[in-house]
JSON list of C-alpha atoms and ligand atoms in Angstrom, two decimals:
[
{"chain": "L", "resi": 1, "resn": "UNK", "atom": "CA", "xyz": [72.38, 38.37, -11.40]},
{"chain": "L", "resi": 2, "resn": "UNK", "atom": "CA", "xyz": [71.36, 34.97, -9.96]},
{"chain": "L", "resi": 3, "resn": "UNK", "atom": "CA", "xyz": [74.05, 32.74, -8.45]},
{"chain": "L", "resi": 4, "resn": "UNK", "atom": "CA", "xyz": [74.57, 29.43, -10.30]},
{"chain": "L", "resi": 5, "resn": "UNK", "atom": "CA", "xyz": [76.66, 26.63, -8.88]},
{"chain": "L", "resi": 6, "resn": "UNK", "atom": "CA", "xyz": [77.14, 23.36, -10.77]},
{"chain": "L", "resi": 7, "resn": "UNK", "atom": "CA", "xyz": [78.83, 21.44, -13.46]},
{"chain": "L", "resi": 8, "resn": "UNK", "atom": "CA", "xyz": [78.63, 21.03, -17.17]},
{"chain": "L", "resi": 9, "resn": "UNK", "atom": "CA", "xyz": [79.28, 17.52, -18.53]},
{"chain": "L", "resi": 10, "resn": "UNK", "atom": "CA", "xyz": [79.10, 15.75, -21.84]},
{"chain": "L", "resi": 11, "resn": "UNK", "atom": "CA", "xyz": [77.05, 12.58, -22.17]},
{"chain": "L", "resi": 12, "resn": "UNK", "atom": "CA", "xyz": [75.43, 10.72, -25.17]},
{"chain": "L", "resi": 13, "resn": "UNK", "atom": "CA", "xyz": [76.35, 13.52, -27.58]},
{"chain": "L", "resi": 14, "resn": "UNK", "atom": "CA", "xyz": [74.93, 16.35, -25.28]},
{"chain": "L", "resi": 15, "resn": "UNK", "atom": "CA", "xyz": [76.30, 19.01, -23.05]},
{"chain": "L", "resi": 16, "resn": "UNK", "atom": "CA", "xyz": [74.39, 18.86, -19.74]},
{"chain": "L", "resi": 17, "resn": "UNK", "atom": "CA", "xyz": [74.30, 21.41, -16.95]},
{"chain": "L", "resi": 18, "resn": "UNK", "atom": "CA", "xyz": [73.46, 20.24, -13.52]},
{"chain": "L", "resi": 19, "resn": "UNK", "atom": "CA", "xyz": [73.13, 22.52, -10.52]},
{"chain": "L", "resi": 20, "resn": "UNK", "atom": "CA", "xyz": [74.75, 21.48, -7.27]},
{"chain": "L", "resi": 21, "resn": "UNK", "atom": "CA", "xyz": [71.28, 21.66, -5.57]},
{"chain": "L", "resi": 22, "resn": "UNK", "atom": "CA", "xyz": [69.98, 18.94, -8.12]},
{"chain": "L", "resi": 23, "resn": "UNK", "atom": "CA", "xyz": [72.96, 16.67, -7.57]},
{"chain": "L", "resi": 24, "resn": "UNK", "atom": "CA", "xyz": [72.53, 17.09, -3.67]},
{"chain": "L", "resi": 25, "resn": "UNK", "atom": "CA", "xyz": [68.93, 16.23, -3.81]},
{"chain": "L", "resi": 26, "resn": "UNK", "atom": "CA", "xyz": [69.40, 13.21, -6.03]},
{"chain": "L", "resi": 27, "resn": "UNK", "atom": "CA", "xyz": [72.87, 12.36, -7.06]},
{"chain": "L", "resi": 28, "resn": "UNK", "atom": "CA", "xyz": [72.64, 11.07, -10.62]},
{"chain": "L", "resi": 29, "resn": "UNK", "atom": "CA", "xyz": [74.83, 9.64, -13.38]},
{"chain": "L", "resi": 30, "resn": "UNK", "atom": "CA", "xyz": [78.67, 9.76, -13.49]},
{"chain": "L", "resi": 31, "resn": "UNK", "atom": "CA", "xyz": [78.79, 13.05, -11.52]},
{"chain": "L", "resi": 32, "resn": "UNK", "atom": "CA", "xyz": [76.46, 11.63, -8.88]},
{"chain": "L", "resi": 33, "resn": "UNK", "atom": "CA", "xyz": [78.74, 8.69, -8.34]},
{"chain": "L", "resi": 34, "resn": "UNK", "atom": "CA", "xyz": [81.71, 11.11, -7.75]},
{"chain": "L", "resi": 35, "resn": "UNK", "atom": "CA", "xyz": [79.57, 13.21, -5.48]},
{"chain": "L", "resi": 36, "resn": "UNK", "atom": "CA", "xyz": [78.60, 10.08, -3.50]},
{"chain": "L", "resi": 37, "resn": "UNK", "atom": "CA", "xyz": [82.25, 9.14, -2.95]},
{"chain": "L", "resi": 38, "resn": "UNK", "atom": "CA", "xyz": [83.11, 12.78, -2.06]},
{"chain": "L", "resi": 39, "resn": "UNK", "atom": "CA", "xyz": [80.27, 13.00, 0.42]},
{"chain": "L", "resi": 40, "resn": "UNK", "atom": "CA", "xyz": [81.45, 9.77, 2.04]},
{"chain": "L", "resi": 41, "resn": "UNK", "atom": "CA", "xyz": [84.95, 11.27, 2.46]},
{"chain": "L", "resi": 42, "resn": "UNK", "atom": "CA", "xyz": [84.04, 14.77, 3.53]},
{"chain": "L", "resi": 43, "resn": "UNK", "atom": "CA", "xyz": [80.80, 14.47, 5.61]},
{"chain": "L", "resi": 44, "resn": "UNK", "atom": "CA", "xyz": [81.10, 11.26, 7.50]},
{"chain": "L", "resi": 45, "resn": "UNK", "atom": "CA", "xyz": [83.83, 12.41, 10.07]},
{"chain": "L", "resi": 46, "resn": "UNK", "atom": "CA", "xyz": [81.49, 14.94, 11.50]},
{"chain": "L", "resi": 47, "resn": "UNK", "atom": "CA", "xyz": [78.71, 12.40, 12.00]},
{"chain": "L", "resi": 48, "resn": "UNK", "atom": "CA", "xyz": [81.12, 9.84, 13.62]},
{"chain": "L", "resi": 49, "resn": "UNK", "atom": "CA", "xyz": [82.61, 12.62, 15.87]},
{"chain": "L", "resi": 50, "resn": "UNK", "atom": "CA", "xyz": [79.10, 13.13, 17.17]},
{"chain": "L", "resi": 51, "resn": "UNK", "atom": "CA", "xyz": [78.00, 9.51, 17.39]},
{"chain": "L", "resi": 52, "resn": "UNK", "atom": "CA", "xyz": [81.11, 7.99, 19.04]},
{"chain": "L", "resi": 53, "resn": "UNK", "atom": "CA", "xyz": [79.82, 9.51, 22.20]},
{"chain": "L", "resi": 54, "resn": "UNK", "atom": "CA", "xyz": [76.22, 9.03, 21.51]},
{"chain": "L", "resi": 55, "resn": "UNK", "atom": "CA", "xyz": [75.97, 5.52, 20.35]},
{"chain": "L", "resi": 56, "resn": "UNK", "atom": "CA", "xyz": [72.61, 3.66, 20.74]},
{"chain": "L", "resi": 57, "resn": "UNK", "atom": "CA", "xyz": [72.59, 0.35, 22.75]},
{"chain": "L", "resi": 58, "resn": "UNK", "atom": "CA", "xyz": [73.09, -3.16, 21.28]},
{"chain": "L", "resi": 59, "resn": "UNK", "atom": "CA", "xyz": [70.29, -4.61, 19.15]},
{"chain": "L", "resi": 60, "resn": "UNK", "atom": "CA", "xyz": [69.02, -1.12, 18.16]},
{"chain": "L", "resi": 61, "resn": "UNK", "atom": "CA", "xyz": [67.20, -0.96, 14.84]},
{"chain": "L", "resi": 62, "resn": "UNK", "atom": "CA", "xyz": [68.45, 2.13, 12.97]},
{"chain": "L", "resi": 63, "resn": "UNK", "atom": "CA", "xyz": [67.48, 3.87, 9.71]},
{"chain": "L", "resi": 64, "resn": "UNK", "atom": "CA", "xyz": [69.59, 6.43, 7.94]},
{"chain": "L", "resi": 65, "resn": "UNK", "atom": "CA", "xyz": [67.34, 8.41, 5.57]},
{"chain": "L", "resi": 66, "resn": "UNK", "atom": "CA", "xyz": [69.07, 9.89, 2.51]},
{"chain": "L", "resi": 67, "resn": "UNK", "atom": "CA", "xyz": [72.04, 7.56, 3.20]},
{"chain": "L", "resi": 68, "resn": "UNK", "atom": "CA", "xyz": [74.02, 8.70, 0.10]},
{"chain": "L", "resi": 69, "resn": "UNK", "atom": "CA", "xyz": [77.18, 6.69, -0.39]},
{"chain": "L", "resi": 70, "resn": "UNK", "atom": "CA", "xyz": [76.42, 4.66, 2.90]},
{"chain": "L", "resi": 71, "resn": "UNK", "atom": "CA", "xyz": [79.67, 5.46, 4.80]},
{"chain": "L", "resi": 72, "resn": "UNK", "atom": "CA", "xyz": [77.97, 6.29, 8.12]},
{"chain": "L", "resi": 73, "resn": "UNK", "atom": "CA", "xyz": [76.10, 2.99, 7.99]},
{"chain": "L", "resi": 74, "resn": "UNK", "atom": "CA", "xyz": [79.44, 1.28, 7.44]},
{"chain": "L", "resi": 75, "resn": "UNK", "atom": "CA", "xyz": [80.74, 3.02, 10.69]},
{"chain": "L", "resi": 76, "resn": "UNK", "atom": "CA", "xyz": [77.70, 1.79, 12.65]},
{"chain": "L", "resi": 77, "resn": "UNK", "atom": "CA", "xyz": [78.01, -1.80, 11.37]},
{"chain": "L", "resi": 78, "resn": "UNK", "atom": "CA", "xyz": [81.71, -1.77, 12.21]},
{"chain": "L", "resi": 79, "resn": "UNK", "atom": "CA", "xyz": [81.31, -0.22, 15.73]},
{"chain": "L", "resi": 80, "resn": "UNK", "atom": "CA", "xyz": [78.61, -2.68, 16.80]},
{"chain": "L", "resi": 81, "resn": "UNK", "atom": "CA", "xyz": [77.80, -5.92, 15.05]},
{"chain": "L", "resi": 82, "resn": "UNK", "atom": "CA", "xyz": [74.57, -6.17, 17.01]},
{"chain": "L", "resi": 83, "resn": "UNK", "atom": "CA", "xyz": [72.80, -3.33, 15.35]},
{"chain": "L", "resi": 84, "resn": "UNK", "atom": "CA", "xyz": [70.22, -3.93, 12.72]},
{"chain": "L", "resi": 85, "resn": "UNK", "atom": "CA", "xyz": [70.69, -1.26, 10.10]},
{"chain": "L", "resi": 86, "resn": "UNK", "atom": "CA", "xyz": [68.77, 0.15, 7.15]},
{"chain": "L", "resi": 87, "resn": "UNK", "atom": "CA", "xyz": [69.61, 2.92, 4.69]},
{"chain": "L", "resi": 88, "resn": "UNK", "atom": "CA", "xyz": [67.14, 4.57, 2.45]},
{"chain": "L", "resi": 89, "resn": "UNK", "atom": "CA", "xyz": [67.84, 6.77, -0.61]},
{"chain": "L", "resi": 90, "resn": "UNK", "atom": "CA", "xyz": [65.82, 7.50, -3.77]},
{"chain": "L", "resi": 91, "resn": "UNK", "atom": "CA", "xyz": [68.90, 7.78, -6.00]},
{"chain": "L", "resi": 92, "resn": "UNK", "atom": "CA", "xyz": [69.80, 4.52, -7.72]},
{"chain": "L", "resi": 93, "resn": "UNK", "atom": "CA", "xyz": [73.41, 5.58, -7.82]},
{"chain": "L", "resi": 94, "resn": "UNK", "atom": "CA", "xyz": [73.49, 6.18, -4.13]},
{"chain": "L", "resi": 95, "resn": "UNK", "atom": "CA", "xyz": [71.83, 2.84, -3.55]},
{"chain": "L", "resi": 96, "resn": "UNK", "atom": "CA", "xyz": [74.40, 1.03, -5.60]},
{"chain": "L", "resi": 97, "resn": "UNK", "atom": "CA", "xyz": [77.31, 2.85, -3.87]},
{"chain": "L", "resi": 98, "resn": "UNK", "atom": "CA", "xyz": [75.87, 2.10, -0.44]},
{"chain": "L", "resi": 99, "resn": "UNK", "atom": "CA", "xyz": [75.48, -1.50, -1.27]},
{"chain": "L", "resi": 100, "resn": "UNK", "atom": "CA", "xyz": [79.02, -1.74, -2.48]},
{"chain": "L", "resi": 101, "resn": "UNK", "atom": "CA", "xyz": [80.44, 0.11, 0.58]},
{"chain": "L", "resi": 102, "resn": "UNK", "atom": "CA", "xyz": [78.36, -2.13, 3.01]},
{"chain": "L", "resi": 103, "resn": "UNK", "atom": "CA", "xyz": [78.66, -5.52, 1.08]},
{"chain": "L", "resi": 104, "resn": "UNK", "atom": "CA", "xyz": [79.87, -7.49, 4.10]},
{"chain": "L", "resi": 105, "resn": "UNK", "atom": "CA", "xyz": [77.17, -6.40, 6.57]},
{"chain": "L", "resi": 106, "resn": "UNK", "atom": "CA", "xyz": [74.61, -6.88, 3.84]},
{"chain": "L", "resi": 107, "resn": "UNK", "atom": "CA", "xyz": [75.73, -10.49, 3.21]},
{"chain": "L", "resi": 108, "resn": "UNK", "atom": "CA", "xyz": [75.69, -11.05, 6.99]},
{"chain": "L", "resi": 109, "resn": "UNK", "atom": "CA", "xyz": [72.02, -9.82, 6.92]},
{"chain": "L", "resi": 110, "resn": "UNK", "atom": "CA", "xyz": [72.79, -7.04, 9.52]},
{"chain": "L", "resi": 111, "resn": "UNK", "atom": "CA", "xyz": [72.17, -4.13, 7.00]},
{"chain": "L", "resi": 112, "resn": "UNK", "atom": "CA", "xyz": [69.74, -3.46, 4.27]},
{"chain": "L", "resi": 113, "resn": "UNK", "atom": "CA", "xyz": [69.75, -0.69, 1.66]},
{"chain": "L", "resi": 114, "resn": "UNK", "atom": "CA", "xyz": [66.33, 0.35, 0.50]},
{"chain": "L", "resi": 115, "resn": "UNK", "atom": "CA", "xyz": [65.63, 2.30, -2.62]},
{"chain": "L", "resi": 116, "resn": "UNK", "atom": "CA", "xyz": [62.57, 4.62, -2.36]},
{"chain": "L", "resi": 117, "resn": "UNK", "atom": "CA", "xyz": [61.26, 7.87, -1.14]},
{"chain": "L", "resi": 118, "resn": "UNK", "atom": "CA", "xyz": [60.27, 9.13, 2.21]},
{"chain": "L", "resi": 119, "resn": "UNK", "atom": "CA", "xyz": [56.58, 8.63, 1.38]},
{"chain": "L", "resi": 120, "resn": "UNK", "atom": "CA", "xyz": [57.06, 4.96, 0.83]},
{"chain": "L", "resi": 121, "resn": "UNK", "atom": "CA", "xyz": [59.49, 3.46, 3.44]},
{"chain": "L", "resi": 122, "resn": "UNK", "atom": "CA", "xyz": [58.90, -0.28, 3.45]},
{"chain": "L", "resi": 123, "resn": "UNK", "atom": "CA", "xyz": [59.33, -0.49, 7.24]},
{"chain": "L", "resi": 124, "resn": "UNK", "atom": "CA", "xyz": [56.66, -1.11, 9.98]},
{"chain": "L", "resi": 125, "resn": "UNK", "atom": "CA", "xyz": [55.32, 1.79, 12.04]},
{"chain": "L", "resi": 126, "resn": "UNK", "atom": "CA", "xyz": [56.79, 1.99, 15.51]},
{"chain": "L", "resi": 127, "resn": "UNK", "atom": "CA", "xyz": [59.65, -0.34, 14.61]},
{"chain": "L", "resi": 128, "resn": "UNK", "atom": "CA", "xyz": [62.82, 1.77, 14.89]},
{"chain": "L", "resi": 129, "resn": "UNK", "atom": "CA", "xyz": [64.95, 2.84, 17.76]},
{"chain": "L", "resi": 130, "resn": "UNK", "atom": "CA", "xyz": [66.83, 5.57, 15.94]},
{"chain": "L", "resi": 131, "resn": "UNK", "atom": "CA", "xyz": [66.52, 7.48, 12.65]},
{"chain": "L", "resi": 132, "resn": "UNK", "atom": "CA", "xyz": [69.25, 9.67, 11.31]},
{"chain": "L", "resi": 133, "resn": "UNK", "atom": "CA", "xyz": [69.03, 12.33, 8.58]},
{"chain": "L", "resi": 134, "resn": "UNK", "atom": "CA", "xyz": [72.23, 13.98, 7.46]},
{"chain": "L", "resi": 135, "resn": "UNK", "atom": "CA", "xyz": [72.41, 16.81, 5.00]},
{"chain": "L", "resi": 136, "resn": "UNK", "atom": "CA", "xyz": [69.13, 15.72, 3.53]},
{"chain": "L", "resi": 137, "resn": "UNK", "atom": "CA", "xyz": [66.07, 17.31, 5.27]},
{"chain": "L", "resi": 138, "resn": "UNK", "atom": "CA", "xyz": [66.43, 20.44, 3.05]},
{"chain": "L", "resi": 139, "resn": "UNK", "atom": "CA", "xyz": [65.47, 18.32, 0.10]},
{"chain": "L", "resi": 140, "resn": "UNK", "atom": "CA", "xyz": [62.40, 16.65, 1.62]},
{"chain": "L", "resi": 141, "resn": "UNK", "atom": "CA", "xyz": [59.12, 17.34, -0.07]},
{"chain": "L", "resi": 142, "resn": "UNK", "atom": "CA", "xyz": [56.28, 18.54, 2.19]},
{"chain": "L", "resi": 143, "resn": "UNK", "atom": "CA", "xyz": [58.31, 18.73, 5.30]},
{"chain": "L", "resi": 144, "resn": "UNK", "atom": "CA", "xyz": [55.35, 18.48, 7.64]},
{"chain": "L", "resi": 145, "resn": "UNK", "atom": "CA", "xyz": [54.32, 15.09, 6.09]},
{"chain": "L", "resi": 146, "resn": "UNK", "atom": "CA", "xyz": [57.79, 13.85, 5.91]},
{"chain": "L", "resi": 147, "resn": "UNK", "atom": "CA", "xyz": [58.52, 14.56, 9.60]},
{"chain": "L", "resi": 148, "resn": "UNK", "atom": "CA", "xyz": [55.19, 12.87, 10.51]},
{"chain": "L", "resi": 149, "resn": "UNK", "atom": "CA", "xyz": [56.33, 9.85, 8.57]},
{"chain": "L", "resi": 150, "resn": "UNK", "atom": "CA", "xyz": [59.53, 9.71, 10.53]},
{"chain": "L", "resi": 151, "resn": "UNK", "atom": "CA", "xyz": [57.61, 9.98, 13.78]},
{"chain": "L", "resi": 152, "resn": "UNK", "atom": "CA", "xyz": [55.32, 7.13, 12.83]},
{"chain": "L", "resi": 153, "resn": "UNK", "atom": "CA", "xyz": [58.36, 4.73, 12.12]},
{"chain": "L", "resi": 154, "resn": "UNK", "atom": "CA", "xyz": [59.91, 5.31, 15.59]},
{"chain": "L", "resi": 155, "resn": "UNK", "atom": "CA", "xyz": [59.13, 3.22, 18.63]},
{"chain": "L", "resi": 156, "resn": "UNK", "atom": "CA", "xyz": [57.88, 5.16, 21.70]},
{"chain": "L", "resi": 157, "resn": "UNK", "atom": "CA", "xyz": [61.13, 6.60, 23.14]},
{"chain": "L", "resi": 158, "resn": "UNK", "atom": "CA", "xyz": [63.02, 6.34, 19.89]},
{"chain": "L", "resi": 159, "resn": "UNK", "atom": "CA", "xyz": [65.30, 9.11, 18.82]},
{"chain": "L", "resi": 160, "resn": "UNK", "atom": "CA", "xyz": [65.54, 11.14, 15.54]},
{"chain": "L", "resi": 161, "resn": "UNK", "atom": "CA", "xyz": [68.90, 12.94, 14.90]},
{"chain": "L", "resi": 162, "resn": "UNK", "atom": "CA", "xyz": [69.33, 15.55, 12.13]},
{"chain": "L", "resi": 163, "resn": "UNK", "atom": "CA", "xyz": [72.84, 16.90, 11.33]},
{"chain": "L", "resi": 164, "resn": "UNK", "atom": "CA", "xyz": [72.65, 19.59, 8.76]},
{"chain": "L", "resi": 165, "resn": "UNK", "atom": "CA", "xyz": [74.52, 22.46, 7.30]},
{"chain": "L", "resi": 166, "resn": "UNK", "atom": "CA", "xyz": [73.05, 25.76, 8.71]},
{"chain": "L", "resi": 167, "resn": "UNK", "atom": "CA", "xyz": [73.36, 28.25, 5.96]},
{"chain": "L", "resi": 168, "resn": "UNK", "atom": "CA", "xyz": [73.66, 32.00, 6.50]},
{"chain": "L", "resi": 169, "resn": "UNK", "atom": "CA", "xyz": [70.48, 33.88, 6.14]},
{"chain": "L", "resi": 170, "resn": "UNK", "atom": "CA", "xyz": [69.91, 35.03, 2.58]},
{"chain": "L", "resi": 171, "resn": "UNK", "atom": "CA", "xyz": [72.40, 32.56, 1.09]},
{"chain": "L", "resi": 172, "resn": "UNK", "atom": "CA", "xyz": [71.35, 30.32, -1.79]},
{"chain": "L", "resi": 173, "resn": "UNK", "atom": "CA", "xyz": [71.13, 27.31, 0.40]},
{"chain": "L", "resi": 174, "resn": "UNK", "atom": "CA", "xyz": [69.20, 29.26, 3.08]},
{"chain": "L", "resi": 175, "resn": "UNK", "atom": "CA", "xyz": [66.70, 30.18, 0.39]},
{"chain": "L", "resi": 176, "resn": "UNK", "atom": "CA", "xyz": [66.26, 26.59, -0.63]},
{"chain": "L", "resi": 177, "resn": "UNK", "atom": "CA", "xyz": [65.93, 25.22, 2.88]},
{"chain": "L", "resi": 178, "resn": "UNK", "atom": "CA", "xyz": [62.43, 24.42, 4.27]},
{"chain": "L", "resi": 179, "resn": "UNK", "atom": "CA", "xyz": [63.87, 24.67, 7.82]},
{"chain": "L", "resi": 180, "resn": "UNK", "atom": "CA", "xyz": [65.66, 27.92, 7.90]},
{"chain": "L", "resi": 181, "resn": "UNK", "atom": "CA", "xyz": [66.35, 28.56, 11.59]},
{"chain": "L", "resi": 182, "resn": "UNK", "atom": "CA", "xyz": [66.66, 26.61, 14.93]},
{"chain": "L", "resi": 183, "resn": "UNK", "atom": "CA", "xyz": [63.16, 27.89, 15.61]},
{"chain": "L", "resi": 184, "resn": "UNK", "atom": "CA", "xyz": [61.84, 26.21, 12.40]},
{"chain": "L", "resi": 185, "resn": "UNK", "atom": "CA", "xyz": [63.39, 22.87, 13.47]},
{"chain": "L", "resi": 186, "resn": "UNK", "atom": "CA", "xyz": [61.88, 23.16, 16.90]},
{"chain": "L", "resi": 187, "resn": "UNK", "atom": "CA", "xyz": [58.48, 24.22, 15.69]},
{"chain": "L", "resi": 188, "resn": "UNK", "atom": "CA", "xyz": [58.05, 21.73, 12.90]},
{"chain": "L", "resi": 189, "resn": "UNK", "atom": "CA", "xyz": [59.25, 18.85, 14.98]},
{"chain": "L", "resi": 190, "resn": "UNK", "atom": "CA", "xyz": [57.13, 19.61, 17.86]},
{"chain": "L", "resi": 191, "resn": "UNK", "atom": "CA", "xyz": [54.04, 19.95, 15.44]},
{"chain": "L", "resi": 192, "resn": "UNK", "atom": "CA", "xyz": [54.89, 16.46, 14.26]},
{"chain": "L", "resi": 193, "resn": "UNK", "atom": "CA", "xyz": [54.57, 15.12, 17.85]},
{"chain": "L", "resi": 194, "resn": "UNK", "atom": "CA", "xyz": [58.27, 15.07, 18.98]},
{"chain": "L", "resi": 195, "resn": "UNK", "atom": "CA", "xyz": [59.07, 16.03, 22.39]},
{"chain": "L", "resi": 196, "resn": "UNK", "atom": "CA", "xyz": [62.34, 17.31, 24.00]},
{"chain": "L", "resi": 197, "resn": "UNK", "atom": "CA", "xyz": [63.76, 18.89, 20.75]},
{"chain": "L", "resi": 198, "resn": "UNK", "atom": "CA", "xyz": [67.47, 19.61, 21.65]},
{"chain": "L", "resi": 199, "resn": "UNK", "atom": "CA", "xyz": [69.22, 21.90, 19.23]},
{"chain": "L", "resi": 200, "resn": "UNK", "atom": "CA", "xyz": [72.90, 22.50, 19.20]},
{"chain": "L", "resi": 201, "resn": "UNK", "atom": "CA", "xyz": [74.36, 25.21, 17.06]},
{"chain": "L", "resi": 202, "resn": "UNK", "atom": "CA", "xyz": [77.86, 25.19, 18.63]},
{"chain": "L", "resi": 203, "resn": "UNK", "atom": "CA", "xyz": [79.10, 21.80, 17.74]},
{"chain": "L", "resi": 204, "resn": "UNK", "atom": "CA", "xyz": [80.56, 22.87, 14.47]},
{"chain": "L", "resi": 205, "resn": "UNK", "atom": "CA", "xyz": [80.32, 26.32, 13.01]},
{"chain": "L", "resi": 206, "resn": "UNK", "atom": "CA", "xyz": [77.87, 26.40, 10.16]},
{"chain": "L", "resi": 207, "resn": "UNK", "atom": "CA", "xyz": [76.22, 23.15, 11.24]},
{"chain": "L", "resi": 208, "resn": "UNK", "atom": "CA", "xyz": [73.12, 22.27, 13.30]},
{"chain": "L", "resi": 209, "resn": "UNK", "atom": "CA", "xyz": [72.58, 19.02, 15.26]},
{"chain": "L", "resi": 210, "resn": "UNK", "atom": "CA", "xyz": [68.91, 18.34, 16.36]},
{"chain": "L", "resi": 211, "resn": "UNK", "atom": "CA", "xyz": [68.15, 15.45, 18.61]},
{"chain": "L", "resi": 212, "resn": "UNK", "atom": "CA", "xyz": [64.63, 14.62, 19.45]},
{"chain": "L", "resi": 213, "resn": "UNK", "atom": "CA", "xyz": [62.45, 11.85, 20.90]},
{"chain": "L", "resi": 214, "resn": "UNK", "atom": "CA", "xyz": [59.09, 10.29, 20.25]},
{"chain": "C", "resi": 1, "resn": "SAM", "atom": "C1", "xyz": [73.50, 15.82, 0.26]},
{"chain": "C", "resi": 1, "resn": "SAM", "atom": "S1", "xyz": [73.14, 14.13, 0.07]},
{"chain": "C", "resi": 1, "resn": "SAM", "atom": "C2", "xyz": [73.64, 13.57, 1.75]},
{"chain": "C", "resi": 1, "resn": "SAM", "atom": "C3", "xyz": [74.03, 12.13, 1.84]},
{"chain": "C", "resi": 1, "resn": "SAM", "atom": "C4", "xyz": [74.52, 11.53, 3.10]},
{"chain": "C", "resi": 1, "resn": "SAM", "atom": "N1", "xyz": [73.50, 11.58, 4.13]},
{"chain": "C", "resi": 1, "resn": "SAM", "atom": "C5", "xyz": [75.70, 12.35, 3.57]},
{"chain": "C", "resi": 1, "resn": "SAM", "atom": "O1", "xyz": [75.57, 13.26, 4.48]},
{"chain": "C", "resi": 1, "resn": "SAM", "atom": "O2", "xyz": [76.79, 12.16, 3.08]},
{"chain": "C", "resi": 1, "resn": "SAM", "atom": "C6", "xyz": [71.37, 13.98, 0.31]},
{"chain": "C", "resi": 1, "resn": "SAM", "atom": "C7", "xyz": [70.91, 12.59, 0.06]},
{"chain": "C", "resi": 1, "resn": "SAM", "atom": "O3", "xyz": [69.45, 12.53, 0.36]},
{"chain": "C", "resi": 1, "resn": "SAM", "atom": "C8", "xyz": [68.81, 11.76, -0.66]},
{"chain": "C", "resi": 1, "resn": "SAM", "atom": "N2", "xyz": [67.40, 12.25, -0.67]},
{"chain": "C", "resi": 1, "resn": "SAM", "atom": "C9", "xyz": [67.02, 13.52, -0.84]},
{"chain": "C", "resi": 1, "resn": "SAM", "atom": "N3", "xyz": [65.64, 13.52, -0.77]},
{"chain": "C", "resi": 1, "resn": "SAM", "atom": "C10", "xyz": [65.11, 12.24, -0.56]},
{"chain": "C", "resi": 1, "resn": "SAM", "atom": "C11", "xyz": [63.82, 11.64, -0.50]},
{"chain": "C", "resi": 1, "resn": "SAM", "atom": "N4", "xyz": [62.73, 12.40, -0.52]},
{"chain": "C", "resi": 1, "resn": "SAM", "atom": "N5", "xyz": [63.82, 10.32, -0.26]},
{"chain": "C", "resi": 1, "resn": "SAM", "atom": "C12", "xyz": [64.90, 9.60, -0.24]},
{"chain": "C", "resi": 1, "resn": "SAM", "atom": "N6", "xyz": [66.21, 10.11, -0.33]},
{"chain": "C", "resi": 1, "resn": "SAM", "atom": "C13", "xyz": [66.28, 11.41, -0.44]},
{"chain": "C", "resi": 1, "resn": "SAM", "atom": "C14", "xyz": [69.59, 12.10, -1.94]},
{"chain": "C", "resi": 1, "resn": "SAM", "atom": "O4", "xyz": [69.37, 11.11, -2.99]},
{"chain": "C", "resi": 1, "resn": "SAM", "atom": "C15", "xyz": [71.10, 12.16, -1.41]},
{"chain": "C", "resi": 1, "resn": "SAM", "atom": "O5", "xyz": [71.69, 10.90, -1.51]}
]
């Protein structure tokens, strides 16, 4: 029997089933908005715990890919008013929520939320000091192409940090993931041109942190 995890909800006279993997890959509709707020609450603490000791210098240009509800960007904009910040997400619900959460920094022109996909990021090549991707790489299409795109956007010496759940072998999430093991992260990132791939599996049980440099 196949394992199904998700929600059934009623909208416009219809009962809709939406699997958790679909909502994770593109949070949508009323349920998507709830998920965006939940992710802001549940996920962001771990990212902050890591970054509070690993913050980039003043004036860094930083992009958070798959920014979801935008809470991590809010943290960065609060901790250093000299960062120039971008968030990218292809879900219109997440873009709206991120804009709401980051209204002040957006008005001050320190932060921009971009709606779009990885294949069409409207930023110049070699223009970013740091790119982050939290709980999102498992949803990226054509992982080699996507990682090559991230590489292009970074300045020489720029960093790419992935923080992701690290599902147990054989589980539903493991089956979905395009990067299934620490070796996969290493191998795919190096093939995209990254050097010094540093993988940490001990930071928090069930999670992986990968830091690499262009
Ligand atoms: C599980 S959520 C994580 C959100 C946030 N990073 C966090 O950790 O709370 C994954 C996010 O990645 C976004 N996403 C997935 N694939 C994407 C793609 N190809 N281009 C842009 N955004 C993408 C989804 O819309 C979603 O908001």
